[in-house]
PDB file of C-alpha atoms in Angstrom:
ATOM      1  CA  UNK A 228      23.594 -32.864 -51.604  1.00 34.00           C
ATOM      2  CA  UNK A 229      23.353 -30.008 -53.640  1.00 39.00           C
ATOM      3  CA  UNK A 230      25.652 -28.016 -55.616  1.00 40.00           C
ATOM      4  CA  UNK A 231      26.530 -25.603 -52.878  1.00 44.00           C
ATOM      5  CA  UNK A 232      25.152 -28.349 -50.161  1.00 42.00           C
ATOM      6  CA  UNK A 233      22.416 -28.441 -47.654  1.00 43.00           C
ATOM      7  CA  UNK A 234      23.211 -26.143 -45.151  1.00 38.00           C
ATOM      8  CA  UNK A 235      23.361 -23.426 -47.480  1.00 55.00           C
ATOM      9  CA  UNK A 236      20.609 -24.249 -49.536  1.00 52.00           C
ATOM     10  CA  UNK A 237      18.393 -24.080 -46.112  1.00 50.00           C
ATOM     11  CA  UNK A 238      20.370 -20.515 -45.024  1.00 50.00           C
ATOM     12  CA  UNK A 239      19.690 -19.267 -48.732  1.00 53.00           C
ATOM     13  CA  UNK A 240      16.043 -20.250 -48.476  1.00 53.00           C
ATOM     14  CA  UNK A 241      15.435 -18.949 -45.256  1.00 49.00           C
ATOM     15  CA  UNK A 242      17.267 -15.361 -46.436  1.00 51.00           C
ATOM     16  CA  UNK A 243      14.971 -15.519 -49.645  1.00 58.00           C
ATOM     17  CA  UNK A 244      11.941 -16.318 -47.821  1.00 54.00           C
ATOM     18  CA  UNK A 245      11.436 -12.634 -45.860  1.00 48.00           C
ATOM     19  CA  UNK A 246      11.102 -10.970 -49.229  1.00 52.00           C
ATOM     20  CA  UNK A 247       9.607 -14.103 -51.134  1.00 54.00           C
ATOM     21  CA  UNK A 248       6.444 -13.768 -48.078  1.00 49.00           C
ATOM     22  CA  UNK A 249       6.092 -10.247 -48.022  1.00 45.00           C
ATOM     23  CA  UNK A 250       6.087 -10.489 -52.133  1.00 46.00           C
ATOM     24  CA  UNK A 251       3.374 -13.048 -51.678  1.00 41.00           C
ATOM     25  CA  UNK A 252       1.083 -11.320 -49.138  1.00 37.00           C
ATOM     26  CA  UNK A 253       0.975  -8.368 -52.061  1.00 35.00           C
ATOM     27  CA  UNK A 254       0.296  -9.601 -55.358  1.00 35.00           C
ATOM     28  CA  UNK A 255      -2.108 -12.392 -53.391  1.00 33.00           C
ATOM     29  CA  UNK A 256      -2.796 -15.916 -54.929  1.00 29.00           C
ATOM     30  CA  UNK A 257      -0.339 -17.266 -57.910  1.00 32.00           C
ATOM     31  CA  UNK A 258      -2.279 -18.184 -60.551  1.00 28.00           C
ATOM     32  CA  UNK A 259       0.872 -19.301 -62.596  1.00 30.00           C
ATOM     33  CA  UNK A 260       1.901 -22.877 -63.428  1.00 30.00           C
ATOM     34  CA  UNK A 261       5.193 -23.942 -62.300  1.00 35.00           C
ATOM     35  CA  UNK A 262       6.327 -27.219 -63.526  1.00 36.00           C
ATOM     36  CA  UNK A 263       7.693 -29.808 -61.074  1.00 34.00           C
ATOM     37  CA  UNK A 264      11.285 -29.676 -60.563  1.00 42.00           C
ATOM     38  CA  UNK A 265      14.317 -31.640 -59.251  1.00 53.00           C
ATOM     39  CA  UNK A 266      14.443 -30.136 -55.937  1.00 71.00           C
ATOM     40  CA  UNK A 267      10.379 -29.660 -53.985  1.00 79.00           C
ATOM     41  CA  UNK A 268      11.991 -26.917 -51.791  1.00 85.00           C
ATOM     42  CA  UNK A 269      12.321 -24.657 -54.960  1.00 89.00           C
ATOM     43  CA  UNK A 270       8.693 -24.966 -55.755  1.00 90.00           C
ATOM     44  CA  UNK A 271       6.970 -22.664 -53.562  1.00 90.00           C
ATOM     45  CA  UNK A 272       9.690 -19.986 -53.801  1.00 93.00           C
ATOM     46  CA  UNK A 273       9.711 -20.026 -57.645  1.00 94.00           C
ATOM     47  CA  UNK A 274       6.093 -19.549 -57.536  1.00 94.00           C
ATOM     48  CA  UNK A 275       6.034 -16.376 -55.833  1.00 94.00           C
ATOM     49  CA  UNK A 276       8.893 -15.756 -57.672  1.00 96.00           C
ATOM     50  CA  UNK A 277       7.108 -16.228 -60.951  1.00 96.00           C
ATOM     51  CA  UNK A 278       4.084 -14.446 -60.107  1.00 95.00           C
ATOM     52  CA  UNK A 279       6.239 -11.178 -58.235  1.00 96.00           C
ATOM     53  CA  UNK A 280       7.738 -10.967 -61.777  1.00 97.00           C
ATOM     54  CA  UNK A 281       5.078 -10.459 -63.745  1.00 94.00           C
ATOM     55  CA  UNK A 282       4.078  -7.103 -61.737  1.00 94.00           C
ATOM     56  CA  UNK A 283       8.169  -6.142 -61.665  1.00 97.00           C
ATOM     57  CA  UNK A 284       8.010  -2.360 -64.289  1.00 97.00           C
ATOM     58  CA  UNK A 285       9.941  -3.743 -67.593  1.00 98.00           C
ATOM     59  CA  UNK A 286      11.666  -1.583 -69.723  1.00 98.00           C
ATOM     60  CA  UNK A 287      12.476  -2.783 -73.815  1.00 98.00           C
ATOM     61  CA  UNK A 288      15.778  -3.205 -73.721  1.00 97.00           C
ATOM     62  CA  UNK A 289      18.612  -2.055 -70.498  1.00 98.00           C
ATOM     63  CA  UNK A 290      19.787   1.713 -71.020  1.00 96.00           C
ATOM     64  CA  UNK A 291      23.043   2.403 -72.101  1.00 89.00           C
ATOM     65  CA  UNK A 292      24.423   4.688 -69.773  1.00 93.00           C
ATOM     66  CA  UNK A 293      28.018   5.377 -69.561  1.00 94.00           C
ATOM     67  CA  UNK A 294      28.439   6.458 -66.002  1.00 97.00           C
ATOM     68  CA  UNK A 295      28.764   3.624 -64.451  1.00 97.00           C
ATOM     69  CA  UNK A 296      32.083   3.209 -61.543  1.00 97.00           C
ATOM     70  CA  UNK A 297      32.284   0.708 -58.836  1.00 97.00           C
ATOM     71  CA  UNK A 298      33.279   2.889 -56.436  1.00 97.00           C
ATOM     72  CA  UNK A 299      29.242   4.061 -56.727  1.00 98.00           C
ATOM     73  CA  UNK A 300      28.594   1.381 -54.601  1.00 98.00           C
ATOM     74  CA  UNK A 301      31.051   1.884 -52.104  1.00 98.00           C
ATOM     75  CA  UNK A 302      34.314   0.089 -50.765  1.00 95.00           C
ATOM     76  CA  UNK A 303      34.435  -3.400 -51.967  1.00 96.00           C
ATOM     77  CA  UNK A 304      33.186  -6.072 -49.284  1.00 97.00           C
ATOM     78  CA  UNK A 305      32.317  -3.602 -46.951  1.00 97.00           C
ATOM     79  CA  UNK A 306      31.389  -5.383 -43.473  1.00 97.00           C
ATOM     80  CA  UNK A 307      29.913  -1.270 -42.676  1.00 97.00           C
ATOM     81  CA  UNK A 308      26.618  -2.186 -43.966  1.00 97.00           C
ATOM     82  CA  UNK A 309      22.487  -2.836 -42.517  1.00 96.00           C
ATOM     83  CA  UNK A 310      22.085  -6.438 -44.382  1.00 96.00           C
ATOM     84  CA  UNK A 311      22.476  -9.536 -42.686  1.00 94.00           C
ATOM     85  CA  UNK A 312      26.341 -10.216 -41.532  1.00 95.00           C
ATOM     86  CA  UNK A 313      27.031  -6.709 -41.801  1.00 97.00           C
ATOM     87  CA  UNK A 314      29.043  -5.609 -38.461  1.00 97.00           C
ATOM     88  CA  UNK A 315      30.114  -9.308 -37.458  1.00 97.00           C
ATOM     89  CA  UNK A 316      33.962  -8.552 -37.641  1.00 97.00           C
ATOM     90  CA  UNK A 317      34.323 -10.160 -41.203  1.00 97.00           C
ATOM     91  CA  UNK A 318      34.426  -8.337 -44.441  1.00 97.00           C
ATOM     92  CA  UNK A 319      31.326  -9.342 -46.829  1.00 97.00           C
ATOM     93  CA  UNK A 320      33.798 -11.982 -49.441  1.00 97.00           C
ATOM     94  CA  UNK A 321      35.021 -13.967 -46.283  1.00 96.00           C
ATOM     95  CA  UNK A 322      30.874 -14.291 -45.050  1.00 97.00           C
ATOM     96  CA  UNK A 323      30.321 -15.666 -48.494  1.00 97.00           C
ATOM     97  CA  UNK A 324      33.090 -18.092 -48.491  1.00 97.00           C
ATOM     98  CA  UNK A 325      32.072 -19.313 -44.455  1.00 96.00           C
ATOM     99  CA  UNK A 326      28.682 -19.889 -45.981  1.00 96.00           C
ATOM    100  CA  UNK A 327      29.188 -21.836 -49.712  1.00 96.00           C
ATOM    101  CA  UNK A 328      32.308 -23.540 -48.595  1.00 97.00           C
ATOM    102  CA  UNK A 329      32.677 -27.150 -47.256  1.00 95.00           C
ATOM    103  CA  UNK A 330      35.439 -28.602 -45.124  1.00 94.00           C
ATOM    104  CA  UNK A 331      36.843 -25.327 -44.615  1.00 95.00           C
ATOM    105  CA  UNK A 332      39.926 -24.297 -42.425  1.00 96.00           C
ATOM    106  CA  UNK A 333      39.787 -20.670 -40.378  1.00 97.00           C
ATOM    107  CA  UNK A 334      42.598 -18.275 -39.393  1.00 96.00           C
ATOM    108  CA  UNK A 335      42.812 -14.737 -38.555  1.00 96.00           C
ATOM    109  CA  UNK A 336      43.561 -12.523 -41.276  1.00 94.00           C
ATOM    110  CA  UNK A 337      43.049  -8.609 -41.237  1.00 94.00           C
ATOM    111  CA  UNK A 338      39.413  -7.942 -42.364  1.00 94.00           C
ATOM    112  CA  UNK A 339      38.148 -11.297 -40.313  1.00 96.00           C
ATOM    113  CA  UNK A 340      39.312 -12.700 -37.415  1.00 96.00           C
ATOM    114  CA  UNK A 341      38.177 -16.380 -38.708  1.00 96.00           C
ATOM    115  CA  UNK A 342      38.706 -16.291 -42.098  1.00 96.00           C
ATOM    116  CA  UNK A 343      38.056 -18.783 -44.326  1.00 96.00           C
ATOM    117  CA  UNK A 344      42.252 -19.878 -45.628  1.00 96.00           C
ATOM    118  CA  UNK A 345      40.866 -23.482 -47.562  1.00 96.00           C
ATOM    119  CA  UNK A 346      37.797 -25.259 -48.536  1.00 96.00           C
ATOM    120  CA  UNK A 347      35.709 -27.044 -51.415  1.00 95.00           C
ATOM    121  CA  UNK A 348      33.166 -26.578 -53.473  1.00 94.00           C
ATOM    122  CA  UNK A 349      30.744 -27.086 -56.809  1.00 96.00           C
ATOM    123  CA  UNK A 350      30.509 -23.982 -58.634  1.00 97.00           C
ATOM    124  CA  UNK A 351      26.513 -23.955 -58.674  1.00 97.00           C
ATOM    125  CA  UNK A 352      27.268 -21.807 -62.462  1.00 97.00           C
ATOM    126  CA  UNK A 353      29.165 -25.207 -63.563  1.00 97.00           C
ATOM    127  CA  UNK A 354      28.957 -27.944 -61.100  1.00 96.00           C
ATOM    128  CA  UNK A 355      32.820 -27.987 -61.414  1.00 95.00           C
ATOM    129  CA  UNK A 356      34.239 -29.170 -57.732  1.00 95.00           C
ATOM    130  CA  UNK A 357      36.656 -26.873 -56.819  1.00 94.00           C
ATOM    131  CA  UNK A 358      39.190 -26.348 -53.855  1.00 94.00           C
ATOM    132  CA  UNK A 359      40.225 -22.893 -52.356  1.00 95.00           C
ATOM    133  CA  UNK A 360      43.336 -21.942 -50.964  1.00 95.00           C
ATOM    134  CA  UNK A 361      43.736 -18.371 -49.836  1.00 92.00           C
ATOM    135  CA  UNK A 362      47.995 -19.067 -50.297  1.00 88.00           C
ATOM    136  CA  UNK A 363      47.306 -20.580 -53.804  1.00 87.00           C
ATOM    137  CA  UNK A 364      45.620 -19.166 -56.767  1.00 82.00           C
ATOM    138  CA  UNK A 365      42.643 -17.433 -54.498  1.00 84.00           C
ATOM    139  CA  UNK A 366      41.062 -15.726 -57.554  1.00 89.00           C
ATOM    140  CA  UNK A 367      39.850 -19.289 -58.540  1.00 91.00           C
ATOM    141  CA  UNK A 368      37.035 -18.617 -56.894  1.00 95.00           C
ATOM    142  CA  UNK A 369      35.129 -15.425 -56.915  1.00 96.00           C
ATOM    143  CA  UNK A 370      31.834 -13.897 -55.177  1.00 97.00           C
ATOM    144  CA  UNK A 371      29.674 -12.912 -57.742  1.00 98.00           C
ATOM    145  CA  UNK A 372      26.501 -10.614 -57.925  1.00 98.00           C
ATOM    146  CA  UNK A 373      23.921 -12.249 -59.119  1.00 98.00           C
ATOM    147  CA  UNK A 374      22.370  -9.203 -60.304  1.00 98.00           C
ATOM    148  CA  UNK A 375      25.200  -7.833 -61.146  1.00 98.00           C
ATOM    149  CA  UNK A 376      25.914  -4.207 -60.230  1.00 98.00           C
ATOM    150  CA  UNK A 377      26.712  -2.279 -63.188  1.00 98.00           C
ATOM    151  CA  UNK A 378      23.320  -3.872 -64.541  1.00 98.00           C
ATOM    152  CA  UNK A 379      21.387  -2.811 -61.232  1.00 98.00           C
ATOM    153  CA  UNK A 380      23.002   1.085 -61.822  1.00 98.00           C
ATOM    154  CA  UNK A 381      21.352   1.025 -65.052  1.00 98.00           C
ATOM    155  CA  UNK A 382      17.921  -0.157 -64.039  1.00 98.00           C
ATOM    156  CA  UNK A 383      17.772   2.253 -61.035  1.00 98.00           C
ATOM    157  CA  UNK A 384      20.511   2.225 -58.487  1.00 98.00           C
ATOM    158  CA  UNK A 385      22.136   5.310 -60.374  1.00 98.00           C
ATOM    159  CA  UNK A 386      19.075   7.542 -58.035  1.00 98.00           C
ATOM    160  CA  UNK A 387      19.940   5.429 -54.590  1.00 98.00           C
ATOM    161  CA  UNK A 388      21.036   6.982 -52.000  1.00 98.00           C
ATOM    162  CA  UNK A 389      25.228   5.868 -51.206  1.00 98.00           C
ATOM    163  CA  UNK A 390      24.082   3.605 -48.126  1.00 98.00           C
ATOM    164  CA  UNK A 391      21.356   1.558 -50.452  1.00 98.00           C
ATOM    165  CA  UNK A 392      24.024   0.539 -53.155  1.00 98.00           C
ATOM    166  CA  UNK A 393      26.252  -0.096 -50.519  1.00 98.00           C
ATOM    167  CA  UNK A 394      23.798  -2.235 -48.641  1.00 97.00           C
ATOM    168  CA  UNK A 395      22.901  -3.584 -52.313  1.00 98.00           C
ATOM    169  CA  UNK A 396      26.833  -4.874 -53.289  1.00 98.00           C
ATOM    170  CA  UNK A 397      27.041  -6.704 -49.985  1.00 97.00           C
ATOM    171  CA  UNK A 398      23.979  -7.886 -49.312  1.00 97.00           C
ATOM    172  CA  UNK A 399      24.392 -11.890 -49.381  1.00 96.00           C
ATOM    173  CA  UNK A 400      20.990 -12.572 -50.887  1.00 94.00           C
ATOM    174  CA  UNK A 401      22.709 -10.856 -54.163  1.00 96.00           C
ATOM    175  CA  UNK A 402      26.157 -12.519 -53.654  1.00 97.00           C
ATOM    176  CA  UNK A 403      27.454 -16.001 -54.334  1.00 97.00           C
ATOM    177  CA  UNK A 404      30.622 -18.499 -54.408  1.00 97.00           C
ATOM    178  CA  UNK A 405      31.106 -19.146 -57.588  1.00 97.00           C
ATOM    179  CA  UNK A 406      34.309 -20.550 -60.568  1.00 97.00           C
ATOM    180  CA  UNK A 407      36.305 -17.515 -61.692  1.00 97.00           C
ATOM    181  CA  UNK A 408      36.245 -18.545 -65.508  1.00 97.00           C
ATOM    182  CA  UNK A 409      31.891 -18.085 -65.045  1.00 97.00           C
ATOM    183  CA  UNK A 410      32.235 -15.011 -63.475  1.00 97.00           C
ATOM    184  CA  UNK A 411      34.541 -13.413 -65.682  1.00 97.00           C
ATOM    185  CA  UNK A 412      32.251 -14.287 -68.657  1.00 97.00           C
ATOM    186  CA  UNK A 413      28.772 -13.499 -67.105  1.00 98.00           C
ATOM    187  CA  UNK A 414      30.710 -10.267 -66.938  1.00 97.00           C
ATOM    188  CA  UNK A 415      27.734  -7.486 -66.241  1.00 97.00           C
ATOM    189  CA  UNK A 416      25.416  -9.178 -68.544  1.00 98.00           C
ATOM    190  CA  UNK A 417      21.630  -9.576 -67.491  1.00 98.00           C
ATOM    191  CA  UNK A 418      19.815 -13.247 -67.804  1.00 98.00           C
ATOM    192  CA  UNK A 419      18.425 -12.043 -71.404  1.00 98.00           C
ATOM    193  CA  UNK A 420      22.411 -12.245 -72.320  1.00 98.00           C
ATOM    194  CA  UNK A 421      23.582 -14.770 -69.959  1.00 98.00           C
ATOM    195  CA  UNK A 422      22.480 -18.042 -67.594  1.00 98.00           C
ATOM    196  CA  UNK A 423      24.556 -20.313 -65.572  1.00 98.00           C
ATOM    197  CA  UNK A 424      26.126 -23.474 -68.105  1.00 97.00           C
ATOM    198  CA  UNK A 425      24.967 -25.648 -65.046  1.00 97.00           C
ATOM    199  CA  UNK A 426      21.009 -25.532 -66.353  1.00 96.00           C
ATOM    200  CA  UNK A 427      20.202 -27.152 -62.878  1.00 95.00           C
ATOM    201  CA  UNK A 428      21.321 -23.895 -60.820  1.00 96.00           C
ATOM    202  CA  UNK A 429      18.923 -22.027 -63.101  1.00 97.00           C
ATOM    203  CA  UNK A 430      16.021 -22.153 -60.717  1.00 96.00           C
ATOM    204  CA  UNK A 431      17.745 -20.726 -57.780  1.00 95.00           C
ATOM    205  CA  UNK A 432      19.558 -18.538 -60.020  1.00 97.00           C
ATOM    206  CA  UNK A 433      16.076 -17.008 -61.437  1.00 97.00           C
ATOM    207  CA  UNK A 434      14.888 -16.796 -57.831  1.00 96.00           C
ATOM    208  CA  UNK A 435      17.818 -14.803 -55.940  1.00 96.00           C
ATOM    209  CA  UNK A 436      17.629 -12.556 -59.209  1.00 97.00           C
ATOM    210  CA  UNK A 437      13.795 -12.063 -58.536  1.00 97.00           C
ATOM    211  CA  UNK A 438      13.807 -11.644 -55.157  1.00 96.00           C
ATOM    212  CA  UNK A 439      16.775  -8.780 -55.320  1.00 97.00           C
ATOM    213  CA  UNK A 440      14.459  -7.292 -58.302  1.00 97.00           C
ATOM    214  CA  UNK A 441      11.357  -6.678 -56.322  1.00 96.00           C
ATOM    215  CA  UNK A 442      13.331  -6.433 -52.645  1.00 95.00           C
ATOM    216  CA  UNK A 443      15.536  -3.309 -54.501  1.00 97.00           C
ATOM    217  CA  UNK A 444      13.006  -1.863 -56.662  1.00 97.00           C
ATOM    218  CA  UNK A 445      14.873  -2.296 -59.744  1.00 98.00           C
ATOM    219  CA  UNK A 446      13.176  -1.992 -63.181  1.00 98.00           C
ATOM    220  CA  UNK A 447      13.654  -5.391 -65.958  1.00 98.00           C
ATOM    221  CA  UNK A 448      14.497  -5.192 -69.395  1.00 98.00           C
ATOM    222  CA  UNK A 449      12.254  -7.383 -71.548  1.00 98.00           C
ATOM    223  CA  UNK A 450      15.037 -10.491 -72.464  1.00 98.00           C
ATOM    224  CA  UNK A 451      16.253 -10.282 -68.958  1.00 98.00           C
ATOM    225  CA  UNK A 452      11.898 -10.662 -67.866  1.00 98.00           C
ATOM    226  CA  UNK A 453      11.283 -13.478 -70.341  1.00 98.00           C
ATOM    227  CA  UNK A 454      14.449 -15.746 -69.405  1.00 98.00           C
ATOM    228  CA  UNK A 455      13.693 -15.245 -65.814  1.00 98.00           C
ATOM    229  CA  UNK A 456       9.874 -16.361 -66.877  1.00 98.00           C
ATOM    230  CA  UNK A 457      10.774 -19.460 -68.717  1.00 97.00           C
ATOM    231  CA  UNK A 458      13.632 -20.786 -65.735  1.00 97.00           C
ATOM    232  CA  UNK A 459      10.814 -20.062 -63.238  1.00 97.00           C
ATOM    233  CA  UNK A 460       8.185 -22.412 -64.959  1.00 96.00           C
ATOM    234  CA  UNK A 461      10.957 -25.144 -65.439  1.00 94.00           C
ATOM    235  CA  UNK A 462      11.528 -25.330 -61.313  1.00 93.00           C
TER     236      UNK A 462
END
């Protein structure tokens, strides 16, 4: 099983894979090496991966803008939105927890009329199991953006239009179940700053970043390119 277990693994693929093809069909063959990793289901993905990111526009270093607000990207966990489980009835965190959580336990709360109230899980950023109780210390786990969206604002989302940074926070390809005490220090930081402690989520963790790179239009800083490089060629 992995971190986040099977069925999600095989969802998160899947989700990956429309933008992972399409990236494929235009930058043609991959001429990259990708070393042989733990898991053969990464392989092909990080390939594409690898080879999409070498035609992604890099900047030196991120900008340092200062106009950054979260309310640029519209209300938090909006279920208002045109990405995948937008419109089911459930805000966008209870979607994430259905999907990364084991064993889970359902009830109707406001914003979802199953909501996820308890369940497990291995932070993929640690591997550290953890149990979730909505009645008990909920803020142990948190959804986090992969790329995360004061980072995104800086490398391009500041020009999008209101309903593509909305789309952008909630889309689920971005988002993921994760410890608080990780997501509190990856903070807004890029991969040129900060990776996952759990080197074996590093893979899928390069990937998802990728994918919402190239699927968003977003420009890379130079760190950020070359960390993503090096994870890719160690799937």
């Amino acid at each position: 099983m992995g971190f986040m277990g099977d069925w999600p693994l095989r969802w998160w693929l899947v989700l990956c894979g429309f933008v992972l093809s399409a990236v494929m069909v235009a930058v043609g063959s991959v001429a990259h090496h990708v070393g042989s990793g733990a898991d053969p289901e990464l392989a092909g993905p990080a390939r594409i991966a690898l080879s999409a990111l070498s035609r992604v526009s890099v900047l030196a270093q991120r900008p340092s803008r200062d106009d950054y607000r979260r309310e640029m990207f519209g209300t938090a966990w909006s279920d208002g939105v045109g990405v995948t489980g937008g419109g089911n009835g459930c805000d966008t965190r209870n979607d994430v927890l259905a999907r990364d959580l084991a064993d889970t336990r359902r009830a109707a709360v406001a914003s979802c009329p199953r909501a996820v109230v308890a369940g497990e899980f291995r932070s993929p950023y640690t591997g550290e199991f953890l149990v979730f109780r909505r009645d008990r210390r909920a803020g142990a786990v948190q959804i986090d953006h992969i790329v995360p969206l004061a980072y995104a604002w800086d490398m391009g989302a500041f020009a999008w239009p209101p309903t593509t940074r909305l789309n952008f926070a909630n889309d689920p390809a971005n988002l993921v179940a994760v410890d608080a005490a990780s997501n509190l220090t990856k903070s807004d930081q890029e991969p040129g700053r900060w990776m996952p402690s759990n080197k074996g989520f590093h893979c899928r963790y390069a990937i998802q970043f990728v994918t919402m790179v190239v699927a968003y239009r977003l420009l890379l800083d130079r760190p950020s390119q070359e960390a993503l490089r090096k994870a890719l060629q160690r799937c």
